Short mmCIF file of C-alpha atoms in Angstrom, two decimals:
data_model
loop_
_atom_site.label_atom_id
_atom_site.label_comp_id
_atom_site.label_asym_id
_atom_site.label_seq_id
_atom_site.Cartn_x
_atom_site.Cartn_y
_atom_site.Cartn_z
CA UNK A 631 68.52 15.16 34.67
CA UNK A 632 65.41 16.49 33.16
CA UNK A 633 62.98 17.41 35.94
CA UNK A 634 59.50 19.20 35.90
CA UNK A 635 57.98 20.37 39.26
CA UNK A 636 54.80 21.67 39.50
CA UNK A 637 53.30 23.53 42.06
CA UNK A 638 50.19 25.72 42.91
CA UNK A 639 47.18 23.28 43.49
CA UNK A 640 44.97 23.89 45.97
CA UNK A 641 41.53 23.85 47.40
CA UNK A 642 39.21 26.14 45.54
CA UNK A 643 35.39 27.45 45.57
CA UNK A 644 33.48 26.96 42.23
CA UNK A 645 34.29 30.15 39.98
CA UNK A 646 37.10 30.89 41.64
CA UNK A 647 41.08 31.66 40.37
CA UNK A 648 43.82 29.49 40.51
CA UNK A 649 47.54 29.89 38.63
CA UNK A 650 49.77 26.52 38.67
CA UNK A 651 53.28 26.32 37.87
CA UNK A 652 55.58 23.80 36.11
CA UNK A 653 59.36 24.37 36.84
CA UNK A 654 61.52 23.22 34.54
CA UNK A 655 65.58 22.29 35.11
CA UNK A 656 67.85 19.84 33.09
CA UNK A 657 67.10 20.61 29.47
CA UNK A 658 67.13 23.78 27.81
CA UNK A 659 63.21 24.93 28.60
CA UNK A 660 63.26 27.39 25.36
CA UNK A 661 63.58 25.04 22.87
CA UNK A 662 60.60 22.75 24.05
CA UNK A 663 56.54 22.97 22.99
CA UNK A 664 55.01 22.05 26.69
CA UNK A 665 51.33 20.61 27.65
CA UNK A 666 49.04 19.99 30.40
CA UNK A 667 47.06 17.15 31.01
CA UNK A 668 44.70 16.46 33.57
CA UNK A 669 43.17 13.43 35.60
CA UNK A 670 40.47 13.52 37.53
CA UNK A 671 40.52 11.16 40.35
CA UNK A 672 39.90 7.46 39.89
CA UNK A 673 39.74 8.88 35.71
CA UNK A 674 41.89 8.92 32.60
CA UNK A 675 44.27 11.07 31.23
CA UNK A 676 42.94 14.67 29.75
CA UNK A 677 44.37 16.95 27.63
CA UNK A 678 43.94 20.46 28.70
CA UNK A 679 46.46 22.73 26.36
CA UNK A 680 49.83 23.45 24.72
CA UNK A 681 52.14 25.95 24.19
CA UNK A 682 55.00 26.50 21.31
CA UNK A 683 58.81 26.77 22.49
CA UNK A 684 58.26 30.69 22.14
CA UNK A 685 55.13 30.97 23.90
CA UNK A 686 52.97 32.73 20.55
CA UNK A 687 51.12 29.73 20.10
CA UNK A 688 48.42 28.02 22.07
CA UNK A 689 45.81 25.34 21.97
CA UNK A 690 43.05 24.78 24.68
CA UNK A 691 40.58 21.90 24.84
CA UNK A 692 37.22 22.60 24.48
CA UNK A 693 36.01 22.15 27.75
CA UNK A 694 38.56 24.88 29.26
CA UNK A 695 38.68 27.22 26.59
CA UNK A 696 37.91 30.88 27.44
CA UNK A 697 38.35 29.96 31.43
CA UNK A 698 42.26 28.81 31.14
CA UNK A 699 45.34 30.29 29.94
CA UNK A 700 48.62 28.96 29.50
CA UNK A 701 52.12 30.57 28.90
CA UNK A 702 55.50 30.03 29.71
CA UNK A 703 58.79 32.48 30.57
CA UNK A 704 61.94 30.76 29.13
CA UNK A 705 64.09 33.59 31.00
CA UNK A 706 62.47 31.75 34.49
CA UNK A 707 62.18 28.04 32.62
CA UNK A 708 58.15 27.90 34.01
CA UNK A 709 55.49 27.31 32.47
CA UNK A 710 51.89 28.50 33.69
CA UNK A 711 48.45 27.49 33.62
CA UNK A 712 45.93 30.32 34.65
CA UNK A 713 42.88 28.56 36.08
CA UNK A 714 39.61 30.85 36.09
CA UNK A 715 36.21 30.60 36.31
CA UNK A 716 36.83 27.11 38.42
CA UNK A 717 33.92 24.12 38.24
CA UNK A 718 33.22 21.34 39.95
CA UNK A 719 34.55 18.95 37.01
CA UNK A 720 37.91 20.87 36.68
CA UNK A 721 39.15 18.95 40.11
CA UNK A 722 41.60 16.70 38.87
CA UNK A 723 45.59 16.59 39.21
CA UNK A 724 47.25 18.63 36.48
CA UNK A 725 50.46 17.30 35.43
CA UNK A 726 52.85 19.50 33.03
CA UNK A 727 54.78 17.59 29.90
CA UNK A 728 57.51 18.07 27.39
CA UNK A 729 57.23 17.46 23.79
CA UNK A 730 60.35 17.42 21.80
CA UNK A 731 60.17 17.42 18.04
CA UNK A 732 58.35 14.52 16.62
CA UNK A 733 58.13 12.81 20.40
CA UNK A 734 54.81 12.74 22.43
CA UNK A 735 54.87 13.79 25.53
CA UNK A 736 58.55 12.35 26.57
CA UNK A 737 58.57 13.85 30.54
CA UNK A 738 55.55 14.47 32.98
CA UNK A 739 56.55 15.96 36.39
CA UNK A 740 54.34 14.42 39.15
CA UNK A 741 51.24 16.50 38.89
CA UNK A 742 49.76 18.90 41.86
CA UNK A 743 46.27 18.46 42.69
CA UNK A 744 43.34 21.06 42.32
CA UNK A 745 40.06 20.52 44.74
CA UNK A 746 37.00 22.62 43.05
CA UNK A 747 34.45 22.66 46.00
CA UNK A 748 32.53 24.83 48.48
CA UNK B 281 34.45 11.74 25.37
CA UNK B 282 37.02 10.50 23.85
CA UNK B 283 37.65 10.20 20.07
CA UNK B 284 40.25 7.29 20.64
CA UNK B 285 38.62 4.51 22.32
CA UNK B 286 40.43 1.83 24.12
CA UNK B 287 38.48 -1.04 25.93
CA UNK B 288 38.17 -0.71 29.76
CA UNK B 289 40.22 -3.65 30.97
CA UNK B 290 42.70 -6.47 29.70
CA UNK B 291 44.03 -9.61 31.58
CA UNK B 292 46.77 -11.98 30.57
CA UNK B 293 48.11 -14.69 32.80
CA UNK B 294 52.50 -14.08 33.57
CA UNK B 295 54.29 -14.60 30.72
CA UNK B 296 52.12 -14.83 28.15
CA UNK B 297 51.64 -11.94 25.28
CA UNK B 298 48.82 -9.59 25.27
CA UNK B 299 47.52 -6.68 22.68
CA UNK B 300 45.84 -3.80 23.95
CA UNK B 301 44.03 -1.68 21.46
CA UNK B 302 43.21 1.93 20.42
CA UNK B 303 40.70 2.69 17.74
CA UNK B 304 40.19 6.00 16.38
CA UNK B 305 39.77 8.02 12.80
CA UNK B 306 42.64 9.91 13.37
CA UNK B 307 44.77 7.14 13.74
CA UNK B 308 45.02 6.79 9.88
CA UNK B 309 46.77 9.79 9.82
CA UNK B 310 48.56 9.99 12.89
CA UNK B 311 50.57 7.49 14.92
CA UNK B 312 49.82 6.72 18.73
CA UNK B 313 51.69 6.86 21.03
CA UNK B 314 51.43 4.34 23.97
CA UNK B 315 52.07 5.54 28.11
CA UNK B 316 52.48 3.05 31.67
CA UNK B 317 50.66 4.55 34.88
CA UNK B 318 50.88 3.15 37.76
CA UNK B 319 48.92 4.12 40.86
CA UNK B 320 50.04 7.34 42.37
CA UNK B 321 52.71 7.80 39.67
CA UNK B 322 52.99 10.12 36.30
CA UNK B 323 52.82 8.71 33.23
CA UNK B 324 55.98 6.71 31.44
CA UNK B 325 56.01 6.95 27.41
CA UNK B 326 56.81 3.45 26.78
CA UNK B 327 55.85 3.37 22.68
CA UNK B 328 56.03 6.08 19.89
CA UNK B 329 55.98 6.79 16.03
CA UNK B 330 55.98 3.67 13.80
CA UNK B 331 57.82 1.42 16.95
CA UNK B 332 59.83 3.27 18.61
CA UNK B 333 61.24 2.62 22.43
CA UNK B 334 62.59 5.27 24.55
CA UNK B 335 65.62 4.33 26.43
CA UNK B 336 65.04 1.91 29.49
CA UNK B 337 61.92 0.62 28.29
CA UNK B 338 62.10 -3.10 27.61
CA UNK B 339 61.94 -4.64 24.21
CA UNK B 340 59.14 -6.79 25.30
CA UNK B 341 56.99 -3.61 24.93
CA UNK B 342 55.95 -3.01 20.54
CA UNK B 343 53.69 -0.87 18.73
CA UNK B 344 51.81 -1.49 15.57
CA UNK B 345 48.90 0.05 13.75
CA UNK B 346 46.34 -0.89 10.69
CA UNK B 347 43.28 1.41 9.65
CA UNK B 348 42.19 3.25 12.17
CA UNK B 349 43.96 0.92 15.45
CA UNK B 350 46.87 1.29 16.95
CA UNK B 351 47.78 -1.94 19.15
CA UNK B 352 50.68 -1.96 22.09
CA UNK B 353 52.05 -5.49 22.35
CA UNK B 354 53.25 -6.51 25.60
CA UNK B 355 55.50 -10.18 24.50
CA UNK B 356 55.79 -11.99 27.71
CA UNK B 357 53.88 -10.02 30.36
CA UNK B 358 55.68 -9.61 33.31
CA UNK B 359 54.08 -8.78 37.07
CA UNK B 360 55.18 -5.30 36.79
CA UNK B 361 53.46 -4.29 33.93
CA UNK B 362 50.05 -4.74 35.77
CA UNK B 363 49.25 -0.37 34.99
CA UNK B 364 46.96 1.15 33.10
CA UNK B 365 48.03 2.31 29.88
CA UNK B 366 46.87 4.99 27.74
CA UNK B 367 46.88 5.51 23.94
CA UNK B 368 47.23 9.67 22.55
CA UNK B 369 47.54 11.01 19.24
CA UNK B 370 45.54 14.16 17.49
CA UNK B 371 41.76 14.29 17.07
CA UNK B 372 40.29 14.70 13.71
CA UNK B 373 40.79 17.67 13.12
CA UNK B 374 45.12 16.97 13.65
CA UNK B 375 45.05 20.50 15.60
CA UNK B 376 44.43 19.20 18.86
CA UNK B 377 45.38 16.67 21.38
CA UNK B 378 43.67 13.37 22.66
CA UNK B 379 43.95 10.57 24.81
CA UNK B 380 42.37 7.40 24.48
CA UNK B 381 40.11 6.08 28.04
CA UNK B 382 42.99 3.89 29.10
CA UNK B 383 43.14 0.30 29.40
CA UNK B 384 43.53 -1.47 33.08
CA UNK B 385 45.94 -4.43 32.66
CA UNK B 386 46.14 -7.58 35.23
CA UNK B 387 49.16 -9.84 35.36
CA UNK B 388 47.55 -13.15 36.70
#
């Protein structure tokens, strides 16, 4: 059974650091390109970055580009998303996704929440 | 914003059909691809590609697209598919990822 956990939301003061995790189990993690998307409460879905299967390609939407960082280890099957330079607006719940070849986003796990605020 | 744009909120009364829509420039290049939320729940996938299903998703859900909008087709609207639903594919630019506002649907 394909599952994806993540973990490492929090509450967090504006410009602070935060690192989530997504671990993965059930498929083989390697092979995979993974995202995040975020939601901000009561909001729609958000794109926030990708990753290739071996981790030397990313992609960052504008509005966190330069403050996050995503990568993965396939020997752990987890994927990251270092959080810097926190806002106000980055609150949201972050969910982590699979995309096989030529499928959107075909697994979410069920998101952990992040709480920008003094 | 967004550069897929979906309208806010859709009703259709139990049973009947409903469309809900996803306009966008990138969608004559790219297909959408359609996902169920429910409240307090991830996302579910429920329409990709041309009109394509993934497994356990029921064949009352289909997909279409012409120009620039991509349309999810719910045929016979069941109480359970009262979610919002979202429409994705890539922006412009096809480097990058979007997702549409999302659409609230009521079964009345």
């Amino acid at each position: 059974e394909v599952q994806l956990v993540e973990s490492g939301g929090g509450l967090v003061q504006p410009g602070g650091s935060l690192r989530l995790s997504c671990a993965a189990s059930g498929f083989t993690f390697s092979s995979y390109w993974m995202h995040w998307v975020r939601q901000a409460p009561g909001k729609g879905l958000v794109w926030v970055s990708r990753i290739n299967s071996d981790g030397s390609s990313t992609s960052y939407a504008d509005s966190v580009k330069g403050r996050f960082t995503i990568s993965r280890d396939n020997a752990k099957n987890t994927l990251y998303l270092q959080m810097n330079s926190l806002r106000a607006e980055d609150t949201a719940v972050y969910y982590c996704a699979r995309v096989p070849p030529a499928v959107p986003f075909d697994y979410w796990g069920q998101g952990t929440l992040v709480t920008v605020s003094s | 914003s967004s550069e897929l744009t979906q309208d806010p909120a859709v009703s259709v009364a139990l049973g009947q059909t409903v469309r809900i829509t996803c306009q966008g420039d990138s969608l004559r290049s790219y297909y959408a691809s359609w996902y169920q939320q429910k409240p307090g729940q991830a996302p579910v996938l429920v329409i990709y590609g041309k009109n394509n299903r993934p497994s356990g998703i029921p064949d009352r859900f289909s997909g279409s697209s012409s120009g620039n909008t991509a349309s999810l087709t719910i045929t016979g609207a069941q109480a359970e598919d009262e979610a919002d639903y979202y429409c994705n594919s890539r922006d412009s630019s096809g480097n990058l990822v979007v997702f549409g506002g999302g659409t609230k649907l009521t079964v009345l």
